[in-house]
Structure formats: structure tokens, C-alpha cells
Amino acid sequence: MARANLRAMLRSAILLLLSVLPACAIARQDTNEPLDATVVQSLRPGTTTAREVTEKLGAPTEVVQLGRRVAYRYDAGNTKSSALILLLFNMIGQDTRSDRLWVFFDDQDVLTHYGVSYATHRTQYALPWEDVHEPADNASRDAGRAGLGEPSGK
Amino acid sequence: MTRWRPYLGAAAALLATGCLRVRYTVQRIEEPVPQTLLDGLRPHHDDLGSCLRAIGAPNFVWEYRGDGLALGWVFADSSGWDFTASVSVYKSASASMSLDFDNLDLPGVVLWFDEDLRLLKWQRGSMRELTQGLRRPAAPDQDD
């Protein structure tokens, strides 16, 4: 009797294992190239012009008129998705971060301020129960990206 | 018959995957702006430069009262259940029904600046409510 129970449990365990084995998937989506921190650090508020910014960084993603001022947005995005696909039940974890640079110009097209954030390198493949915002994770990923650790805006 | 029950159950579940699906999704978008950084901002003292240095680049920039502006940061750490059932009604056509419990309105932070680019105020909350009344970005003149 006990042996029959053990066999039934073993069969169930094998079925469960077989149903889970082919059920993992990952996907990645990138938008634009990550921002180059060394190029951003070469921007000089008070002297750099809008023309010089576009020569260094190319065409902006967005241009916003702010009264007599204007702002350009440069960005890059990265999304990593992980999925566990079971028979009827699926679990999906999705992590999206971006690099963003906003440059602000006065009415003479001279750079007055800029703000930059780098985060595409922090994106993680993670299932729903995993924490992707741990400071230690971010710090280790920051260490591997060139040019970080500088002030994020001027 | 009893010994076949697990196999029949597994077969029924396999067949059901064609028309039934339950999905649990966790979606993280960006990282929240730390509250300590916001607490350190001083309205009427801080300006655009000091705020950008403290918080980094926003997700959005809007025009505000002529020469003023507003900056917006958005983030999400949301989860939702999604149940989908579909039934074949005629050859390859199928009718389906989906219940989605996700909340589409994202939390965020908005900072408002006057025409001298001095910080007027900041607020954390629902972006849908915070951005009510902010003008959409206008395209620059093509003649310039």
C-alpha cells in the first residue's frame, strides 16, 4: 500500500517537473543606444550651443518649447522580461529603465542647464518574487559602466 | 480507473491551455525618486540646476505659466492578475473575454518652477492628477 502511494507521488512529481521544464522564457527590448557619459560631461552650460549639442549627440528624441526657452530630450530604454509559463498559469516579470538627458537652452540657443540619469545598465531579468531595486545590485552595475559617479546635472 | 485519474487530469489541463489562461504580471518601470531627496528640496531657494543635480533627469518637461516649467518623474512597481477565456465559435474565429485588474495610472513626482527657474513647489502622487492643467509640450516654430 505504501509502495503504491510512493509510486503515485513519484508519477505526480515527474509530471510536474516535465510541465515546468520547457516553461521559462526571457526577452529583451532596447530603444536607442545608451547615452555616452563622457560626451555628456563635455557639455558646458553658458558656452555650449544647441548646434554643438546636436553635433555631439545627434537629433533629440523630443523638443519642448518652454516660453522663450527650449529643451531637448535624449533617451535610451531597456526592458528585460522573464516568464514562467505553466499549463494554465503564467508568471511574468518585467523591468524597464532608461538613460535620460534633458538639455535646456536660453533664447540665444546657449545651454543653461542639463540633467542626466543613467539606468539602462541596471535592468534585470527577474521573476515577480525577485527584488530588482536593491541598492547593492545598482552599485555593482554602476561600477561596470564607464563615466558614472559624476554630478547628474548642471 | 483511479490509476488513470492523474493522466486524465493532465490531459484535460493541456487541452484547456488553448482556451483558458491565468496570468500574474509584475511590472517595474524606472526607480522611485527617494523621499530623502525630495525632503531636501527647498521651495523658493532651490533652482532648476540644483534640482537636476539632486534628482537627475526627469521623464517629462512641460511648459508652465509662460516662461516657467514643470518636471515630472514617473515610476511603477505594480502587479496584476489577468484572466482570459476564449471559445471557438466558427472554424478559426473565436470569441474571447478578458478581465484585467491592472491600474493604469502611475505614481510620480512633479516639480514646478517659476519664470526665473526657481523651485515653487513639489508634489508626489498620481501623475494623472498632478499633471492636470499643465500645458502639453508645444512644437517649436518651423520658420526659425
Coordinates of C-alpha atoms in Angstrom, one line a residue:
Chain A
M1 CA 0.0 0.0 0.0
A2 CA 2.8 2.4 1.0
R3 CA 4.7 1.4 -2.2
A4 CA 1.7 2.3 -4.3
N5 CA 1.4 5.7 -2.7
L6 CA 5.1 6.3 -3.3
R7 CA 4.7 5.4 -6.9
A8 CA 1.7 7.7 -7.3
M9 CA 3.7 10.6 -5.7
L10 CA 6.6 9.9 -8.0
R11 CA 4.4 9.9 -11.1
S12 CA 2.9 13.2 -10.0
A13 CA 6.3 14.7 -9.3
I14 CA 7.6 13.6 -12.7
L15 CA 4.5 15.1 -14.4
L16 CA 5.0 18.4 -12.6
L17 CA 8.7 18.5 -13.5
L18 CA 8.0 17.8 -17.1
S19 CA 5.4 20.5 -17.2
V20 CA 7.8 23.1 -15.8
L21 CA 11.0 22.3 -17.6
P22 CA 10.2 23.8 -21.0
A23 CA 8.4 26.8 -19.4
C24 CA 10.9 29.5 -19.0
A25 CA 11.4 32.4 -21.4
I26 CA 13.3 35.7 -21.4
A27 CA 13.0 38.7 -23.8
R28 CA 14.9 41.9 -24.1
Q29 CA 13.9 45.1 -25.9
D30 CA 16.2 48.1 -26.5
T31 CA 15.4 51.6 -27.7
N32 CA 18.2 53.8 -28.9
E33 CA 21.9 53.5 -27.9
P34 CA 22.7 54.1 -24.2
L35 CA 23.9 57.7 -23.6
D36 CA 27.7 58.2 -23.6
A37 CA 28.6 59.7 -20.2
T38 CA 31.9 61.1 -21.5
V39 CA 30.1 63.1 -24.2
V40 CA 27.5 64.4 -21.7
Q41 CA 30.4 65.5 -19.4
S42 CA 31.8 67.6 -22.2
L43 CA 28.7 69.8 -22.2
R44 CA 29.4 73.3 -20.7
P45 CA 26.5 75.4 -19.5
G46 CA 27.0 79.0 -20.5
T47 CA 29.1 78.2 -23.6
T48 CA 27.9 75.1 -25.4
T49 CA 25.3 75.9 -28.1
A50 CA 22.3 73.9 -29.4
R51 CA 24.2 73.3 -32.6
E52 CA 27.2 71.8 -30.7
V53 CA 24.9 69.6 -28.7
T54 CA 23.3 68.2 -31.8
E55 CA 26.7 67.7 -33.4
K56 CA 27.8 65.7 -30.3
L57 CA 24.6 63.8 -29.6
G58 CA 22.6 63.8 -32.9
A59 CA 19.0 64.6 -33.3
P60 CA 17.0 64.7 -30.0
T61 CA 14.1 62.4 -29.3
E62 CA 11.9 65.3 -28.3
V63 CA 12.0 69.1 -28.5
V64 CA 9.8 71.1 -26.0
Q65 CA 9.2 74.9 -26.3
L66 CA 9.2 76.5 -22.8
G67 CA 8.2 80.1 -23.5
R68 CA 11.4 81.8 -24.7
R69 CA 13.4 78.8 -23.7
V70 CA 13.7 75.4 -25.3
A71 CA 14.6 71.9 -24.0
Y72 CA 15.8 68.8 -25.9
R73 CA 15.4 65.2 -24.6
Y74 CA 17.8 62.4 -25.4
D75 CA 17.0 58.9 -24.2
A76 CA 17.6 55.2 -24.4
G77 CA 15.4 52.5 -23.0
N78 CA 15.9 48.9 -22.0
T79 CA 13.3 46.3 -21.0
K80 CA 14.0 42.8 -19.7
S81 CA 11.2 40.3 -19.3
S82 CA 11.2 36.9 -17.7
A83 CA 8.4 34.5 -17.8
L84 CA 7.4 31.2 -16.2
I85 CA 4.8 29.6 -18.5
L86 CA 2.9 26.7 -16.9
L87 CA -0.1 24.8 -18.2
L88 CA -2.8 27.3 -17.3
F89 CA -0.9 29.8 -15.1
N90 CA 1.8 32.2 -16.4
M91 CA 4.0 34.5 -14.3
I92 CA 5.8 37.4 -16.0
G93 CA 8.3 39.9 -14.5
Q94 CA 9.2 43.0 -16.5
D95 CA 11.9 45.6 -15.6
T96 CA 12.2 48.8 -17.6
R97 CA 14.8 51.6 -17.1
S98 CA 16.1 54.4 -19.2
D99 CA 19.0 56.7 -19.8
R100 CA 17.7 60.3 -20.0
L101 CA 19.3 63.6 -20.8
W102 CA 17.5 66.9 -20.8
V103 CA 19.3 70.0 -22.1
F104 CA 17.9 73.5 -21.6
F105 CA 18.7 76.4 -23.8
D106 CA 18.0 80.1 -23.5
D107 CA 16.6 82.3 -26.2
Q108 CA 20.1 82.6 -27.8
D109 CA 20.3 78.8 -28.1
V110 CA 23.0 78.6 -25.4
L111 CA 23.0 75.7 -23.0
T112 CA 21.9 76.9 -19.5
H113 CA 21.2 73.6 -17.6
Y114 CA 21.2 69.9 -18.2
G115 CA 20.1 66.9 -16.2
V116 CA 21.1 63.3 -16.9
S117 CA 20.2 59.9 -15.4
Y118 CA 21.8 56.6 -16.4
A119 CA 19.8 53.4 -15.7
T120 CA 19.7 51.1 -18.7
H121 CA 22.6 49.1 -17.3
R122 CA 20.6 48.4 -14.1
T123 CA 17.8 46.5 -15.8
Q124 CA 17.4 42.9 -14.6
Y125 CA 15.8 39.6 -15.7
A126 CA 13.7 38.8 -12.7
L127 CA 10.6 36.8 -12.0
P128 CA 7.8 38.5 -9.9
W129 CA 9.1 37.5 -6.5
E130 CA 12.6 38.9 -7.0
D131 CA 13.5 42.5 -5.9
V132 CA 15.2 44.5 -8.7
H133 CA 15.7 47.7 -6.8
E134 CA 18.3 46.6 -4.3
P135 CA 21.0 49.3 -3.8
A136 CA 23.8 46.8 -3.8
D137 CA 22.7 45.5 -7.2
N138 CA 22.6 49.0 -8.6
A139 CA 26.0 49.9 -7.1
S140 CA 27.7 46.8 -8.7
R141 CA 26.1 47.6 -12.1
D142 CA 27.1 51.3 -11.8
A143 CA 30.7 50.2 -11.2
G144 CA 30.8 48.5 -14.5
R145 CA 29.6 51.4 -16.6
A146 CA 32.2 54.0 -17.7
G147 CA 31.9 57.6 -16.7
L148 CA 29.4 57.3 -13.8
G149 CA 29.8 59.0 -10.5
E150 CA 29.8 62.5 -11.9
P151 CA 27.2 65.1 -11.0
S152 CA 23.9 64.3 -12.7
G153 CA 23.0 67.9 -13.7
K154 CA 24.3 71.5 -14.1
Chain B
M1 CA -9.9 3.9 -13.4
T2 CA -8.3 5.6 -10.3
R3 CA -4.8 5.0 -11.6
W4 CA -5.6 6.9 -14.8
R5 CA -7.0 9.9 -13.0
P6 CA -3.7 11.9 -12.9
Y7 CA -3.2 11.4 -16.6
L8 CA -6.7 12.4 -17.4
G9 CA -6.3 15.5 -15.3
A10 CA -3.1 16.4 -17.0
A11 CA -4.6 15.8 -20.4
A12 CA -7.6 18.0 -19.6
A13 CA -5.3 20.7 -18.4
L14 CA -3.2 20.5 -21.6
L15 CA -6.4 20.8 -23.7
A16 CA -7.6 23.7 -21.6
T17 CA -4.5 25.8 -22.3
G18 CA -6.0 26.5 -25.7
C19 CA -8.9 28.5 -24.3
L20 CA -8.1 29.4 -20.7
R21 CA -5.2 31.5 -19.3
V22 CA -4.4 33.0 -15.9
R23 CA -1.5 35.4 -15.8
Y24 CA 0.2 37.2 -13.0
T25 CA 2.4 40.1 -14.1
V26 CA 4.8 42.3 -12.1
Q27 CA 5.9 45.4 -14.0
R28 CA 8.6 47.7 -12.8
I29 CA 9.2 51.0 -14.6
E30 CA 12.1 53.2 -13.6
E31 CA 13.0 53.7 -9.9
P32 CA 11.1 55.8 -7.4
V33 CA 12.6 59.2 -6.5
P34 CA 13.9 58.7 -2.9
Q35 CA 11.8 60.6 -0.4
T36 CA 15.0 61.9 1.3
L37 CA 16.0 63.7 -1.9
L38 CA 12.5 65.3 -2.1
D39 CA 12.7 66.3 1.6
G40 CA 16.0 68.1 0.9
L41 CA 14.4 70.4 -1.7
R42 CA 13.7 74.0 -0.6
P43 CA 11.0 75.8 -2.5
H44 CA 11.9 79.5 -3.3
H45 CA 15.6 78.7 -2.6
D46 CA 16.5 75.8 -4.9
D47 CA 16.6 76.3 -8.7
L48 CA 16.4 74.2 -11.8
G49 CA 20.2 73.4 -11.7
S50 CA 20.2 72.3 -8.0
C51 CA 17.1 70.1 -8.5
L52 CA 18.6 68.5 -11.6
R53 CA 21.8 67.8 -9.7
A54 CA 19.9 66.3 -6.8
I55 CA 17.4 64.1 -8.7
G56 CA 18.8 63.7 -12.2
A57 CA 16.9 63.9 -15.5
P58 CA 13.1 63.8 -15.4
N59 CA 10.9 61.7 -17.7
F60 CA 8.8 64.7 -18.8
V61 CA 9.2 68.5 -19.1
W62 CA 6.2 70.8 -19.5
E63 CA 5.7 74.5 -20.1
Y64 CA 4.2 76.2 -17.1
R65 CA 2.7 79.7 -17.0
G66 CA 4.6 81.1 -19.9
D67 CA 8.3 81.0 -19.1
G68 CA 8.0 78.6 -16.1
L69 CA 8.3 74.9 -16.4
A70 CA 7.4 71.7 -14.7
L71 CA 9.5 68.5 -14.4
G72 CA 7.9 65.0 -14.0
W73 CA 9.3 61.7 -12.8
V74 CA 7.3 58.6 -13.2
F75 CA 7.8 55.1 -11.8
A76 CA 5.8 51.9 -11.2
D77 CA 6.1 48.7 -9.3
S78 CA 2.8 47.2 -10.0
S79 CA 1.3 43.7 -10.2
G80 CA -1.9 42.4 -11.7
W81 CA -3.9 39.4 -12.4
D82 CA -5.2 38.7 -15.9
F83 CA -7.8 36.0 -16.7
T84 CA -8.6 35.2 -20.3
A85 CA -11.1 32.8 -21.7
S86 CA -11.8 32.2 -25.3
V87 CA -14.2 29.9 -27.1
S88 CA -14.1 28.8 -30.7
V89 CA -17.4 29.7 -32.4
Y90 CA -16.7 29.1 -36.1
K91 CA -13.7 27.4 -37.6
S92 CA -10.7 29.8 -37.0
A93 CA -12.8 32.6 -35.5
S94 CA -13.0 32.8 -31.7
A95 CA -14.8 34.9 -29.2
S96 CA -12.8 35.9 -26.1
M97 CA -13.3 37.8 -22.9
S98 CA -10.6 39.4 -20.8
L99 CA -10.6 40.7 -17.3
D100 CA -7.7 42.9 -16.5
F101 CA -7.2 44.3 -13.0
D102 CA -4.2 46.4 -13.7
N103 CA -4.2 50.0 -12.5
L104 CA -3.0 52.1 -15.4
D105 CA -2.5 55.4 -13.6
L106 CA 1.2 55.6 -12.5
P107 CA 2.6 57.3 -9.4
G108 CA 5.2 60.0 -9.8
V109 CA 6.7 63.4 -8.7
V110 CA 6.3 66.8 -10.3
L111 CA 8.4 69.9 -9.6
W112 CA 7.1 73.3 -10.6
F113 CA 9.5 76.3 -11.4
D114 CA 8.7 80.0 -12.0
E115 CA 10.0 82.1 -14.9
D116 CA 13.3 82.6 -13.1
L117 CA 13.6 78.8 -12.8
R118 CA 13.3 78.9 -9.1
L119 CA 11.5 76.0 -7.4
L120 CA 7.9 76.9 -6.5
K121 CA 6.8 73.5 -5.1
W122 CA 7.0 69.8 -5.5
Q123 CA 4.3 67.1 -5.1
R124 CA 4.2 63.3 -5.1
G125 CA 1.1 61.4 -6.2
S126 CA -0.9 60.2 -9.2
M127 CA 0.6 61.6 -12.4
R128 CA -2.9 61.8 -13.9
E129 CA -3.9 64.3 -11.1
L130 CA -0.6 66.1 -10.8
T131 CA -0.3 66.9 -14.5
Q132 CA -3.9 68.3 -14.8
G133 CA -3.6 71.8 -16.1
L134 CA 0.0 71.5 -17.4
R135 CA 0.3 72.5 -21.0
R136 CA 1.3 69.9 -23.4
P137 CA 4.8 70.5 -25.0
A138 CA 4.5 72.8 -28.0
A139 CA 6.4 72.2 -31.2
P140 CA 8.9 75.0 -32.0
D141 CA 8.2 77.3 -34.9
Q142 CA 9.3 75.8 -38.2
D143 CA 10.3 79.2 -39.6
D144 CA 13.1 79.7 -37.0

